Amino acid sequence: MDNERQVLLLGNDCDHPEREGCRAAFAAHASALRALSEDETLPDGLISADDRECLLKTVEPQRHPSLL
């Protein structure tokens, strides 16, 4: 983690090996999450607009600065 406060509150990744499994599962299902997040037929209030935006940013392909 880059944020010192988060490290103090949540611990280091080395203290929580389960995080890597969570990241892998999230990455493996990113396309399904993206499709669900963009589904406008989902009931209002199921997920907030801010949470939806955050999730969509998370599942966007990451660009490497060296490739820009």
Short mmCIF file of C-alpha atoms in Angstrom, two decimals:
data_model
loop_
_atom_site.label_atom_id
_atom_site.label_comp_id
_atom_site.label_asym_id
_atom_site.label_seq_id
_atom_site.Cartn_x
_atom_site.Cartn_y
_atom_site.Cartn_z
CA MET A 1 0.00 0.00 0.00
CA ASP A 2 1.22 3.46 -0.83
CA ASN A 3 -0.85 5.28 1.75
CA GLU A 4 0.84 5.24 5.16
CA ARG A 5 -2.44 5.79 7.00
CA GLN A 6 -4.03 2.81 5.24
CA VAL A 7 -1.07 0.66 6.23
CA LEU A 8 -1.51 1.71 9.85
CA LEU A 9 -5.24 0.96 9.78
CA LEU A 10 -5.36 -2.10 7.54
CA GLY A 11 -1.90 -3.62 7.74
CA ASN A 12 0.55 -4.54 5.03
CA ASP A 13 -0.25 -6.94 2.21
CA CYS A 14 2.33 -9.35 3.64
CA ASP A 15 0.17 -9.51 6.79
CA HIS A 16 -2.88 -10.47 4.70
CA PRO A 17 -2.01 -13.11 2.08
CA GLU A 18 -5.73 -13.53 1.29
CA ARG A 19 -5.67 -10.17 -0.48
CA GLU A 20 -3.80 -11.63 -3.46
CA GLY A 21 -6.55 -14.22 -3.89
CA CYS A 22 -9.17 -11.48 -3.77
CA ARG A 23 -7.30 -9.45 -6.38
CA ALA A 24 -6.97 -12.51 -8.63
CA ALA A 25 -10.68 -13.32 -8.34
CA PHE A 26 -11.60 -9.71 -9.04
CA ALA A 27 -9.36 -9.61 -12.11
CA ALA A 28 -10.70 -12.95 -13.37
CA HIS A 29 -14.27 -11.68 -13.21
CA ALA A 30 -13.69 -8.05 -14.21
CA SER A 31 -15.53 -8.40 -17.52
CA ALA A 32 -18.64 -9.76 -15.77
CA LEU A 33 -18.44 -7.00 -13.17
CA ARG A 34 -18.11 -4.41 -15.91
CA ALA A 35 -21.18 -5.79 -17.69
CA LEU A 36 -23.23 -5.79 -14.49
CA SER A 37 -22.06 -2.30 -13.57
CA GLU A 38 -23.13 -0.96 -16.95
CA ASP A 39 -26.51 -2.75 -16.88
CA GLU A 40 -29.06 0.03 -16.73
CA THR A 41 -31.89 -2.41 -15.95
CA LEU A 42 -30.59 -3.05 -12.44
CA PRO A 43 -32.83 -1.58 -9.73
CA ASP A 44 -31.98 1.91 -8.51
CA GLY A 45 -30.23 1.93 -5.17
CA LEU A 46 -28.58 -1.46 -5.70
CA ILE A 47 -25.25 0.35 -5.95
CA SER A 48 -24.54 4.03 -5.57
CA ALA A 49 -23.36 6.09 -8.53
CA ASP A 50 -20.05 6.73 -6.75
CA ASP A 51 -19.52 3.02 -6.06
CA ARG A 52 -20.42 2.15 -9.65
CA GLU A 53 -17.93 4.72 -10.97
CA CYS A 54 -15.22 3.40 -8.64
CA LEU A 55 -15.82 -0.20 -9.74
CA LEU A 56 -15.79 0.76 -13.41
CA LYS A 57 -12.46 2.56 -12.94
CA THR A 58 -11.10 -0.51 -11.21
CA VAL A 59 -12.02 -2.88 -14.03
CA GLU A 60 -10.73 -0.63 -16.80
CA PRO A 61 -7.56 -1.97 -18.42
CA GLN A 62 -4.54 -0.39 -16.78
CA ARG A 63 -2.24 1.62 -18.99
CA HIS A 64 1.46 1.55 -18.35
CA PRO A 65 3.03 5.04 -18.28
CA SER A 66 5.85 3.82 -20.52
CA LEU A 67 3.31 2.99 -23.24
CA LEU A 68 1.68 6.43 -23.31
#
